[in-house]
XYZ file of C-alpha atoms in Angstrom:
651
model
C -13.140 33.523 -6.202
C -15.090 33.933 -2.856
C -17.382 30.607 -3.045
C -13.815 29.339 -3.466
C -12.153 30.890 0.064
C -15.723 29.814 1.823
C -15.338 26.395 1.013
C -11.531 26.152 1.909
C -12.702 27.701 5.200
C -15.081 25.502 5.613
C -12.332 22.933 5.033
C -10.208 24.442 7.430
C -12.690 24.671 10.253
C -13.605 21.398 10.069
C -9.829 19.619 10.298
C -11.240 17.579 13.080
C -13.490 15.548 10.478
C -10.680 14.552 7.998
C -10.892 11.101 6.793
C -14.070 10.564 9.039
C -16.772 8.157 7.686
C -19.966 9.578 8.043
C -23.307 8.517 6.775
C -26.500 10.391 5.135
C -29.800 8.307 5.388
C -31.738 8.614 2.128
C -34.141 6.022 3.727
C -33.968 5.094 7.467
C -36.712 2.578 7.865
C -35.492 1.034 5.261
C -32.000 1.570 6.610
C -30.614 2.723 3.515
C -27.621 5.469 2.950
C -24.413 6.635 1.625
C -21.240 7.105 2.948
C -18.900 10.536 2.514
C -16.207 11.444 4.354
C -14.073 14.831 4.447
C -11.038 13.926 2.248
C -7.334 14.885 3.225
C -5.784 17.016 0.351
C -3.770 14.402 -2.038
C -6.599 11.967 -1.967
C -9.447 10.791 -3.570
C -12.052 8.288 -3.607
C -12.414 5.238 -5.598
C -14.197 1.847 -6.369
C -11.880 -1.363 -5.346
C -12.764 -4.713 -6.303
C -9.700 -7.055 -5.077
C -8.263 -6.573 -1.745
C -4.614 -7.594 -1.267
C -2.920 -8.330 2.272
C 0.420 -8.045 2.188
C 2.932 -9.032 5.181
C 4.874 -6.603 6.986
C 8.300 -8.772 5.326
C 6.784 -8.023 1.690
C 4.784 -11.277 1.058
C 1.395 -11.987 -0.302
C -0.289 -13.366 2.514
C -3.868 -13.177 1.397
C -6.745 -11.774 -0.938
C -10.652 -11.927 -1.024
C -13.147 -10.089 -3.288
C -14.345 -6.617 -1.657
C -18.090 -6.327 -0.915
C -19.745 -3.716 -3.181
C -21.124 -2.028 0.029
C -17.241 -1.652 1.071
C -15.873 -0.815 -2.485
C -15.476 2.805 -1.759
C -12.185 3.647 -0.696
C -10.043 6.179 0.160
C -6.755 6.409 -2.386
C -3.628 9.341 -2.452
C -3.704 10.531 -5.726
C -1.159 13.302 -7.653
C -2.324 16.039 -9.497
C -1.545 13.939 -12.994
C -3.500 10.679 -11.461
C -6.309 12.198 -10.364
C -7.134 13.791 -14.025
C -5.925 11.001 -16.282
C -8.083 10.128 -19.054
C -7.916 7.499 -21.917
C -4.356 5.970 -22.810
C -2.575 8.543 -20.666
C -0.197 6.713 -17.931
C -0.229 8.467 -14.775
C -0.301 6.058 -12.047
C -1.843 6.399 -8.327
C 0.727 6.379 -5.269
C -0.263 3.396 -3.976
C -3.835 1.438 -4.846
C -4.629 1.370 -8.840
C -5.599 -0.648 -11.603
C -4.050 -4.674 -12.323
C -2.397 -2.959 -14.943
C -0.436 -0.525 -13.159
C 0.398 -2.187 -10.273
C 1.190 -6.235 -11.394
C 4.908 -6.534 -12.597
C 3.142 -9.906 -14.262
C 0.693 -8.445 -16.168
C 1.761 -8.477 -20.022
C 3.195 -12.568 -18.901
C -0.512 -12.867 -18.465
C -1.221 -11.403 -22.032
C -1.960 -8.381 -20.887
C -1.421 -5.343 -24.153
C 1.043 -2.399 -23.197
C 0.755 0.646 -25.748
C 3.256 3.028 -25.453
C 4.411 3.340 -22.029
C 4.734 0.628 -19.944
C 2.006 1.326 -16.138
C 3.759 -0.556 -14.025
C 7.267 1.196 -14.342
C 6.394 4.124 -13.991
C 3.912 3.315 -11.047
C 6.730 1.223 -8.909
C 9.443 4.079 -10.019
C 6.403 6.439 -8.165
C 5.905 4.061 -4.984
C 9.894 3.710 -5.302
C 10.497 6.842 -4.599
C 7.525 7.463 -1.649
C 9.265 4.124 -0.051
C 12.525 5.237 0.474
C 11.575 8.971 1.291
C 11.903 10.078 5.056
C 8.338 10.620 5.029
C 7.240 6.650 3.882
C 4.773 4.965 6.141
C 6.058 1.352 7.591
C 3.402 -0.301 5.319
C 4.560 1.675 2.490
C 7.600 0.168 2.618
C 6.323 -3.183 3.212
C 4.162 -2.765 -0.226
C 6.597 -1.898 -2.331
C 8.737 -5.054 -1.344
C 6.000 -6.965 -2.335
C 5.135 -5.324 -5.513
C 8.919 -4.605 -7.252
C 8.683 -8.601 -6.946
C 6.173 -8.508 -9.967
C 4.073 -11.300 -8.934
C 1.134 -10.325 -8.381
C -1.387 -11.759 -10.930
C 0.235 -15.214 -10.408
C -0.493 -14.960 -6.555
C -4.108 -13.822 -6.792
C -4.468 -16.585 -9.998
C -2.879 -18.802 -7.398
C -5.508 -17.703 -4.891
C -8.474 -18.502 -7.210
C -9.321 -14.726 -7.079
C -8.233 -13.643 -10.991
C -9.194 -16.809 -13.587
C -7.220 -17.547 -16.789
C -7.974 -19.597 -19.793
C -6.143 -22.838 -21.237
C -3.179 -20.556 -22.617
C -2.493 -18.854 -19.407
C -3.867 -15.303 -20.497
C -6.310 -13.501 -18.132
C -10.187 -14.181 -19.239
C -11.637 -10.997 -20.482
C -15.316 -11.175 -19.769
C -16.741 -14.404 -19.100
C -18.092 -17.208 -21.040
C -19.830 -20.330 -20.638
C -16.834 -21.725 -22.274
C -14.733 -21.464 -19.500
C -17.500 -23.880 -17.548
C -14.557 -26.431 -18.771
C -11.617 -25.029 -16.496
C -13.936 -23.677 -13.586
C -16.927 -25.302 -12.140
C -18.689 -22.147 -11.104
C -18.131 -18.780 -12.067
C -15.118 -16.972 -10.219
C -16.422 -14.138 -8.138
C -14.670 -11.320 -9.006
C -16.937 -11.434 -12.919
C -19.865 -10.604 -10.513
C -18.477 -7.492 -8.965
C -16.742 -6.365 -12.398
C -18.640 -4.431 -15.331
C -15.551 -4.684 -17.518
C -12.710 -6.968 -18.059
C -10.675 -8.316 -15.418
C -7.718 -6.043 -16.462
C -9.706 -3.507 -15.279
C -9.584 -5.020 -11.619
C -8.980 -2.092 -9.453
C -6.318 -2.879 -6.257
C -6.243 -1.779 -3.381
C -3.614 -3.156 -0.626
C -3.379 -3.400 3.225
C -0.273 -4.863 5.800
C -1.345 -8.180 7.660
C 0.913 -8.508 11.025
C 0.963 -10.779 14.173
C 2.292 -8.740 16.023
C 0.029 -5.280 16.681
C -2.961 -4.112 15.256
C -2.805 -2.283 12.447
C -6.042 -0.178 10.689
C -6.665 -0.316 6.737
C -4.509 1.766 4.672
C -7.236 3.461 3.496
C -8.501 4.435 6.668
C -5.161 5.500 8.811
C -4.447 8.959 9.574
C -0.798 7.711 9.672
C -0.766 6.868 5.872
C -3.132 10.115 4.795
C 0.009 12.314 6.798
C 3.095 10.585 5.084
C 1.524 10.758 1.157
C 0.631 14.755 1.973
C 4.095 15.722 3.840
C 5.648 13.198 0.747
C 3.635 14.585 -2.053
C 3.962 18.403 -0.563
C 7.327 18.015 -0.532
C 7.571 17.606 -4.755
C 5.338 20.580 -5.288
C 7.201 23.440 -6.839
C 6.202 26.545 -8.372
C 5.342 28.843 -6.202
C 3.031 31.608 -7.173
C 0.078 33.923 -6.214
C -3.156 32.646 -4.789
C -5.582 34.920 -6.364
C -8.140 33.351 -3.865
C -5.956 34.187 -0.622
C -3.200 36.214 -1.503
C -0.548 34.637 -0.567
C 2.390 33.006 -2.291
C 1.837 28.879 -2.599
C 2.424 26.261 -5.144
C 0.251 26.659 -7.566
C -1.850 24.131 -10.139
C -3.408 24.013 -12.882
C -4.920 20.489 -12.424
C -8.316 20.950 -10.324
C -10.367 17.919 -9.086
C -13.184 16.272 -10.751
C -15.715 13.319 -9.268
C -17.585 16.751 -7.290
C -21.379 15.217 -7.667
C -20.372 11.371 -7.307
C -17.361 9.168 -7.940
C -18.432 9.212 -11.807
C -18.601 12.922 -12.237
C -16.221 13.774 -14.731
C -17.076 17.072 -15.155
C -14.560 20.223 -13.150
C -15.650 23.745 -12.285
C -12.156 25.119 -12.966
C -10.183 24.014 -15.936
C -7.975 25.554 -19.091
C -6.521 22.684 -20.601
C -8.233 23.408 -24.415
C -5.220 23.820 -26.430
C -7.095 23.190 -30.212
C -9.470 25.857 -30.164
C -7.899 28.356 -27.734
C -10.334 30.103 -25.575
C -8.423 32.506 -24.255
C -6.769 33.273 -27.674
C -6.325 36.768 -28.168
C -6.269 37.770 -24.182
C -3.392 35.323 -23.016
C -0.949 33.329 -24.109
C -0.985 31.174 -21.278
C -4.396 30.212 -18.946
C -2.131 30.605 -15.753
C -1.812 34.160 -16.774
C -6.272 34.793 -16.019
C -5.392 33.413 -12.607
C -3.379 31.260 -10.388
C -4.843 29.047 -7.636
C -2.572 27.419 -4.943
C -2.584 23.333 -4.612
C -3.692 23.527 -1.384
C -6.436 26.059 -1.513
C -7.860 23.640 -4.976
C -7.569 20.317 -3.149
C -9.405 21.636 0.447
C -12.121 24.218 -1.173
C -13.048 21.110 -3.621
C -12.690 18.311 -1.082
C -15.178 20.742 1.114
C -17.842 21.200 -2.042
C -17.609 17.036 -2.260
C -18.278 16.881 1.499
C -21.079 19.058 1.756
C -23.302 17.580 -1.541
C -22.585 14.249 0.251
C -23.751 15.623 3.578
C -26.623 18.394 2.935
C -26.820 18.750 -1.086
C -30.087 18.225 -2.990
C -29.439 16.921 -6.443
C -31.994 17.961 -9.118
C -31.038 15.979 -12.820
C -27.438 16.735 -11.784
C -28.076 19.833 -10.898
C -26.478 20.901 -7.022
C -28.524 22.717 -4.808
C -26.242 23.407 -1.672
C -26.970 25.759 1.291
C -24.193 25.569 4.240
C -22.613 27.561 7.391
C -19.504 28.624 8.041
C -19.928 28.646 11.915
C -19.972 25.923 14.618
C -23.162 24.443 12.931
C -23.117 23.234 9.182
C -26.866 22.371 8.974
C -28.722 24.870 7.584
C -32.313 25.370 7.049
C -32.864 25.441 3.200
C -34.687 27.959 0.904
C -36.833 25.352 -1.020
C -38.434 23.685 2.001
C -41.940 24.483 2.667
C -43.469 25.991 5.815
C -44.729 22.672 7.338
C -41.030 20.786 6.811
C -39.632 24.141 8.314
C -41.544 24.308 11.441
C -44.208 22.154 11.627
C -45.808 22.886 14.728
C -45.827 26.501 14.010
C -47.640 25.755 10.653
C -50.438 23.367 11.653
C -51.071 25.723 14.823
C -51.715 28.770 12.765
C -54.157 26.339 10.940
C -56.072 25.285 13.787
C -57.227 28.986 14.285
C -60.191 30.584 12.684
C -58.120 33.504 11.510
C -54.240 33.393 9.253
C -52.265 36.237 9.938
C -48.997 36.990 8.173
C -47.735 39.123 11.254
C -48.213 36.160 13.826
C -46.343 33.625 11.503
C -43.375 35.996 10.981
C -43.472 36.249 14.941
C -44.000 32.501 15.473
C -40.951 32.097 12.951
C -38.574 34.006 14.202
C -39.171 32.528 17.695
C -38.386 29.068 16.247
C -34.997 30.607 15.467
C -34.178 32.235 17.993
C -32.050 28.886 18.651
C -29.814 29.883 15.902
C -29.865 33.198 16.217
C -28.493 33.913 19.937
C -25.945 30.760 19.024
C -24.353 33.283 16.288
C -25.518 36.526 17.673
C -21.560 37.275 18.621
C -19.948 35.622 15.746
C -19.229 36.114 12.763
C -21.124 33.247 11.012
C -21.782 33.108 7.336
C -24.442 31.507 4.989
C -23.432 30.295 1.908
C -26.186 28.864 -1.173
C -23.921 27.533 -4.211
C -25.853 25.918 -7.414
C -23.667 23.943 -10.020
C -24.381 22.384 -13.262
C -22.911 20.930 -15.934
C -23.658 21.923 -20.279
C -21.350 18.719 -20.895
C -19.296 16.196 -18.878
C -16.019 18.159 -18.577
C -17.851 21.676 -17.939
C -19.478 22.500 -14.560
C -20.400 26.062 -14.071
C -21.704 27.733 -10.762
C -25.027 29.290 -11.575
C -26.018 30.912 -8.439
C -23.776 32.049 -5.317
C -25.304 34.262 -2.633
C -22.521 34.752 0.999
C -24.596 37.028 3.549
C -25.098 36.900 7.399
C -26.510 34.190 9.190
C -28.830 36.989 10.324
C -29.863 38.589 7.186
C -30.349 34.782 5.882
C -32.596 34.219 8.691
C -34.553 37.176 7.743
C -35.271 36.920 4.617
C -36.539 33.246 5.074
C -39.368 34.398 7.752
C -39.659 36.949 5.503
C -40.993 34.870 2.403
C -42.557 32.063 4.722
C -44.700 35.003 5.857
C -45.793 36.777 2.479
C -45.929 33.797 -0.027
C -48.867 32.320 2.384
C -51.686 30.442 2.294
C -53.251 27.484 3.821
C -52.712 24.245 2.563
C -54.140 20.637 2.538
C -51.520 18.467 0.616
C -48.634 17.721 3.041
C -48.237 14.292 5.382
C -47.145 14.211 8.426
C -44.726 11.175 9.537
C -47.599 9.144 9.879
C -49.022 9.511 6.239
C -51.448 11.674 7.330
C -52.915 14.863 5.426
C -52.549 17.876 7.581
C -53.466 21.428 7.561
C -51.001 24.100 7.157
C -50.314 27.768 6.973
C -47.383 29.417 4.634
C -45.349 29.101 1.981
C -44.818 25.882 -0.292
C -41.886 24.207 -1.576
C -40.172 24.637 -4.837
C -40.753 21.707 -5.772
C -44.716 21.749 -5.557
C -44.561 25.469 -7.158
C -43.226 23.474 -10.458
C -46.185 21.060 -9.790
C -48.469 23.705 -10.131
C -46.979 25.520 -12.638
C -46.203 22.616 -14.728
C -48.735 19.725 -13.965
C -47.950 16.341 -11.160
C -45.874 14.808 -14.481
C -42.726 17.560 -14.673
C -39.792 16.058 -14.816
C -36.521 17.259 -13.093
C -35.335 18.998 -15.780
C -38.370 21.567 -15.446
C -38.272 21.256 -11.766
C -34.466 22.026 -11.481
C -35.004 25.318 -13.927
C -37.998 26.137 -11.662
C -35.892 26.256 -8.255
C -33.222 27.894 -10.004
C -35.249 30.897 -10.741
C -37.086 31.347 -7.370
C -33.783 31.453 -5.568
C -33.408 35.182 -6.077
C -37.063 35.627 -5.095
C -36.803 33.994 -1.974
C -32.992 35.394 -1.511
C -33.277 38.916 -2.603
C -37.147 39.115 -2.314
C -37.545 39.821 -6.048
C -40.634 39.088 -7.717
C -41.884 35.494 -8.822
C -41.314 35.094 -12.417
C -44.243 36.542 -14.220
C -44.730 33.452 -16.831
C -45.218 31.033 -13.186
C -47.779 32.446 -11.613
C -49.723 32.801 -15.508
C -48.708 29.127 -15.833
C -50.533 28.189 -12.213
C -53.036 30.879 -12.729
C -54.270 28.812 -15.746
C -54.056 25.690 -14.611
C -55.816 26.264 -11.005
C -58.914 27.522 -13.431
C -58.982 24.541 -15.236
C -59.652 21.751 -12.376
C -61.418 19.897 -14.734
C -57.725 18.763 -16.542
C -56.743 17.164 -13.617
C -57.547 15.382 -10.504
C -59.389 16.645 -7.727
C -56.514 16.283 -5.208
C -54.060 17.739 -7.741
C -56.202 20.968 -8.392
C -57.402 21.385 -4.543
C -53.097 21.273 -3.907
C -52.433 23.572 -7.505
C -55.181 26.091 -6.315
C -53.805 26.332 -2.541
C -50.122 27.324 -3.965
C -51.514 29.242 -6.697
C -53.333 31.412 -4.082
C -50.156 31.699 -2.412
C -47.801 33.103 -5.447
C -50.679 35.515 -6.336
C -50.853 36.574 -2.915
C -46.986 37.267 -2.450
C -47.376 40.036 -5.691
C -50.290 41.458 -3.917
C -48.390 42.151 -0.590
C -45.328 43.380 -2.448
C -47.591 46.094 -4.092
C -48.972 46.535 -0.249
C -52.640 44.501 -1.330
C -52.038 41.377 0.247
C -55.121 39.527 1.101
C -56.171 36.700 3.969
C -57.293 33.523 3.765
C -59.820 34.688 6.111
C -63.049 36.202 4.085
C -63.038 40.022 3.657
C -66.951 40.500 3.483
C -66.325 44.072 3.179
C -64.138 43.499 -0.144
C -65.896 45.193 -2.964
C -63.048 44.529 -5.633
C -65.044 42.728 -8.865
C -62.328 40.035 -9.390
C -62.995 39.399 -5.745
C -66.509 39.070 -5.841
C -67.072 37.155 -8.692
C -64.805 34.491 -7.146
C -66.847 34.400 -4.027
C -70.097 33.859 -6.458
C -68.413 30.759 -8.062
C -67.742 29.286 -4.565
C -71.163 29.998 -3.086
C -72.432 28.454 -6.609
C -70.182 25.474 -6.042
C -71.002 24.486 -2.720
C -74.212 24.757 -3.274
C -74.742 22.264 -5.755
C -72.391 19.955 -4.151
C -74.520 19.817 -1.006
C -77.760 19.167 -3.040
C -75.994 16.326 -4.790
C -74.680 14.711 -1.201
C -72.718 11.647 -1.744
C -75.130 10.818 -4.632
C -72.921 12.054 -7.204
C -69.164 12.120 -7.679
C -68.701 14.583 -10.063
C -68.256 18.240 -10.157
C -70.395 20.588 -10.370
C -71.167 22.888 -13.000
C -69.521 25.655 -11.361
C -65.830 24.131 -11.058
C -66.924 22.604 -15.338
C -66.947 26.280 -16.179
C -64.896 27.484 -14.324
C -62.029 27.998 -17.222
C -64.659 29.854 -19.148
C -65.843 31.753 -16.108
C -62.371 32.742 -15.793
C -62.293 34.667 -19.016
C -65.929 35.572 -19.611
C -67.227 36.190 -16.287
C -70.626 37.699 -16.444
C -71.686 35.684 -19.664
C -70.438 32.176 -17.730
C -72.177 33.591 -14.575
C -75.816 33.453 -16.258
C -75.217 30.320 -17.675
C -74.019 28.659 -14.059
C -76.845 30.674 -12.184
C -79.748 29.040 -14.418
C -78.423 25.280 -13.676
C -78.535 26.720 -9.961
C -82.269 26.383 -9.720
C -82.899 22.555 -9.709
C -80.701 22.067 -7.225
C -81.893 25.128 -5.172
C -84.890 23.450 -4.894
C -83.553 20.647 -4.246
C -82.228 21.806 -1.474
C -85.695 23.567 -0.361
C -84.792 25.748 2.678
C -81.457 24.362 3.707
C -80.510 25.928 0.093
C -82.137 29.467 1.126
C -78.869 30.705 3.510
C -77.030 30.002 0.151
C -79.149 31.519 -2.394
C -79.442 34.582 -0.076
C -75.673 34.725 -0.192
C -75.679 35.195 -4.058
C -77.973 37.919 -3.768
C -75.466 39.498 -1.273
C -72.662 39.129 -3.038
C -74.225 40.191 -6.677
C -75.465 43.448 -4.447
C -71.961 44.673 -3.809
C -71.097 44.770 -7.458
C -70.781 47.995 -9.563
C -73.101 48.459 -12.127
C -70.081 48.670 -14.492
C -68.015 45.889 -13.209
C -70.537 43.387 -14.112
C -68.787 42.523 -17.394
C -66.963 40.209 -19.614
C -63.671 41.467 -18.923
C -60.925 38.503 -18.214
C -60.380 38.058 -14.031
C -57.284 38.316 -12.280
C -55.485 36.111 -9.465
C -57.649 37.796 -7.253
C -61.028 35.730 -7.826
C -59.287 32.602 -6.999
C -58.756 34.185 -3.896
C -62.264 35.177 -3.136
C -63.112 31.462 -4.160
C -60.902 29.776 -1.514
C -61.715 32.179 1.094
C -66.009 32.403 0.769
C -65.462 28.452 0.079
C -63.168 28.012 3.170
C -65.549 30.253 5.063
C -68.774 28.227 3.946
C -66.853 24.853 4.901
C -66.292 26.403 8.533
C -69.857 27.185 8.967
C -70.617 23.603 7.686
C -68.447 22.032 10.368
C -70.158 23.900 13.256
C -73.648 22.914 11.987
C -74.867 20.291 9.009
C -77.991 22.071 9.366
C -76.688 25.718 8.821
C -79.427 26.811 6.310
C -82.175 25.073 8.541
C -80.752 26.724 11.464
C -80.950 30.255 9.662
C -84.241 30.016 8.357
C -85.664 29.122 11.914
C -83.743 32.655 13.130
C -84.944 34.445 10.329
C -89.046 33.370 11.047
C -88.231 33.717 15.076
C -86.899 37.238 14.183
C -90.027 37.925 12.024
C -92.710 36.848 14.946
């Protein structure tokens, strides 16, 4: 039950923000966003279509199609309403469907099955309207309504359309081009029929200015103190201990206004899933009314507000203190701190020690701001098997500190340097550390994965970046084999695979206290090592003796899967297509070819074999071929320049 009391205090520290529109850019250039708000207990959120002005003396004044950008709205709901389904009649207080709400609506040949909507919605609003706790424009609504005119007002209004017999049109038909000479509105704001019209009503006056129903403080207070008031049943909390009114109707619509599907429910009475244990679900545990509505209005508000959404799947990092923004665990180092990233870069040596420093400078900012409180960080994952079952699949509540820590902490081990991010200019920039979840499934699973694979991927390297357990072994085989295969892929693809492969083979190697640099170890005498420098040196070669002449690769990145698994044999065959373009290359190629002789020097006689290589030779590639690129940037001429040493040294 704790993510439970963490969200209702999050609810509870953030009172100030009830019933507050807010906004969440998904794109700002192009101005684009959605719109959340903190909802008061007793309320939920749904799509209008027909807007109804009513005035303060009960009369229809006016109507008009809503806007789809303005369709959201803000509704008080009861426990029964906001979990009806099919046939079931269980009216909303106030704003609902035409067939709840118009008196007129079987005159207009609307069907009634059982129960008749709109009694036992204006016996509801009946009863809020003459309670000590009704709103003024409560009152005024209900006047209006008990009339039962409705439909014939907005038919009256040209906003609802009927056919020759006076019935309400279902969907529309060029037919009807007889009675109306263009198609009403309201057909292109509706998916359904126009029975399923969804009201929602406001008070017009002359006399003072009055704010929408749906967005007035005043009317959120009088449905809560009303609708409190008729709560009974008081029982334990199991989530604060204390005695409340309990429920055992929770909220749904948690990932959108759609989302059918509720994290706490117990309503199977056919197969019985408790059978056997209890005889009743309220006997596993009892949750108070209040604690369910402001823990689950608090889940809606933060996906809205911070959540990432993977295939349905929440992702949802938050703070209990004075700040709510949070950096996340699936960001990479550049979108963390991007100046601290490219600057480590820049320099001609990447160490893990100066990052963790340069990290935990950048938060410093958050850390003195909670050094004397008692802030929390919270990281909640939900997802649903079906659309009535959501489960919560990961839930970690530590320290702000300790959170803190543990993030330097993997943006300083699961390092290397990179070449695949943009900055805000749609540039490609350099950067040193760790890389995103989402680019880990990339290279474990190929540029084409969909969400599905991406959303299982981020689920398991939670704990690893958490709780500092190891990456999953079957990730870093799957990016293993696919950085020594560039030949399955693009070239940008396997240059971005190869950089975050590096990475997760390096973050094993420091946990076992062998963690390499990106920086070349010319002392390293480890075989894997070596025969991933030789591959490099090989590369590089023959790409400089082809120039811009040829786009292709060379032979060294063809075999490179092969080389992989049969090192020594694969070496002989890539050495002998060395030797045309060694000479070639004439004596800018001899710096290079000496290099190979180096490098095959430090091997042991027995550790020239066949035997498969480890992570560690794609690590000895990128570093001789980062090293060799370095030199090349200082001076085109690099093997001229050290043949000319070599002869002065010899005179």
């Amino acid at each position: 039950m704790s993510w439970l009391l963490d969200l209702y205090e999050t609810y509870k520290a953030n009172l100030g923000r009830v019933g507050v529109k807010e906004k969440r850019f998904i794109d700002r250039e192009q101005q684009k966003f959605i719109g959340y708000t903190l909802l008061p207990i007793s309320h939920t959120t749904q799509t209008a279509h027909i807007e109804v002005r009513v005035t303060e003396s009960g009369d229809f004044h006016s109507a008009e199609i809503i806007d789809k950008n303005d369709a959201n709205t803000l509704i008080p709901c009861t426990e029964d309403s906001a979990s009806r389904a099919g046939s079931k009649v269980a009216p909303y207080p106030l704003h609902d469907k035409l067939s709840y709400v118009a008196g007129d609506y079987t005159g207009y040949g609307g069907e009634v099955k059982k129960e008749d909507p709109f009694r036992a919605y204006i016996e509801q609003l009946a009863d809020w309207a003459g309670s000590p706790y009704a709103h003024e424009n409560v009152k005024s609504i209900y006047t209006y309504l008990k009339k039962g005119r409705l439909i014939e007002d907005l038919v009256a209004d040209r906003k609802l359309a009927v056919d020759e017999q006076g019935h309400l049109i279902g969907k529309w038909d060029k037919k009807y081009t007889l009675l109306y000479e263009e198609k009403p509105a309201i057909f292109s704001y509706l998916a359904g029929e126009q029975s399923d019209s969804f009201i929602r009503f406001t008070v017009h006056s002359t006399r003072r200015a009055m704010k929408k129903t749906w967005d007035d403080p005043e009317m959120y207070e009088s449905f809560v103190q009303y609708y409190n008031h008729k709560l009974g049943g008081e029982k334990l909390c199991y989530v604060t201990g204390e005695i409340m009114p309990g429920t055992s109707k929770h909220a749904n619509k948690i990932r959108n206004p759609a989302d059918k599907a509720k994290l706490i429910s117990a309503n199977d009475k056919t197969g019985f899933t408790f059978r056997g244990r209890y005889s009743d679900s309220e006997e596993v545990a009892s949750i108070s009314y209040e604690v369910s509505q402001k823990a689950h209005n608090a889940l809606k508000w933060l996906i809205h507000r911070q959540g990432k959404i993977i295939d349905q799947r929440v992702f949802l990092v938050w703070s209990n203190g004075d700040d709510l923004d949070v950096v996340p665990p699936e960001n990479d180092t550049y979108t963390f701190n991007p100046g601290v990233a490219t600057t480590l870069a820049q320099g001609k040596s990447f160490t893990n020690d100066l990052l963790a420093e340069e990290l935990s400078k950048a938060l410093d900012g958050y850390k003195n701001k909670y050094a004397d409180s008692k802030a929390k960080v919270s990281l909640l994952m939900l997802d649903s098997a079906t659309t009535g079952r959501m489960a919560v699949l990961y839930y970690r509540h530590m320290a702000q500190q300790d959170y803190f820590e543990r993030l330097v902490e993997w943006h300083s081990t699961c390092v290397w340097l990179h070449r695949y991010q943009k900055n805000h200019q749609g540039e490609y920039v350099i950067f040193y550390g760790a890389p995103a979840t989402r680019d880990i499934a990339f290279a474990a699973y190929g540029s084409k994965a969909g969400d599905k694979v991406i959303k299982g991927l981020m689920e398991r390297m939670l704990p690893t970046i958490i709780d500092g357990r190891h990456i999953p072994i079957d990730i870093v085989r799957s990016a293993f084999q696919r950085a020594s295969n560039p030949v399955s892929m693009e070239k940008w693809e396997w240059e971005k695979t190869l950089s975050i492969t590096c990475a997760l083979i390096n973050y094993g190697l420091i946990q076992k206290k062998e963690g390499y640099e990106v920086a070349l170890d010319k002392e390293n005498q480890d075989r894997d090592y070596l025969f991933g420098r030789l591959l490099a040196v090989a590369d590089v070669l023959e790409r400089r003796a082809l120039g811009n002449e040829e786009n292709r690769a060379s032979n060294a990145i063809r075999y490179m899967n092969s080389f992989a698994q049969h090192p020594a044999r694969t070496w002989t065959t890539i050495q002998a297509s060395l030797q045309p373009y060694q000479s070639r290359l004439g004596a800018k190629g001899y710096y290079l070819s000496g290099l190979i002789d180096e490098i095959a020097s430090k091997f042991k006689f027995e550790d020239f074999n066949n035997k498969p290589l480890s992570g560690k030779y794609l690590l000895g590639f990128y570093s001789q071929r980062h090293d060799l690129f370095q030199k090349k940037e200082k001076s085109d001429l690099i093997g001229i320049d050290t043949v000319e040493q070599s002869n002065k040294e010899e005179m």
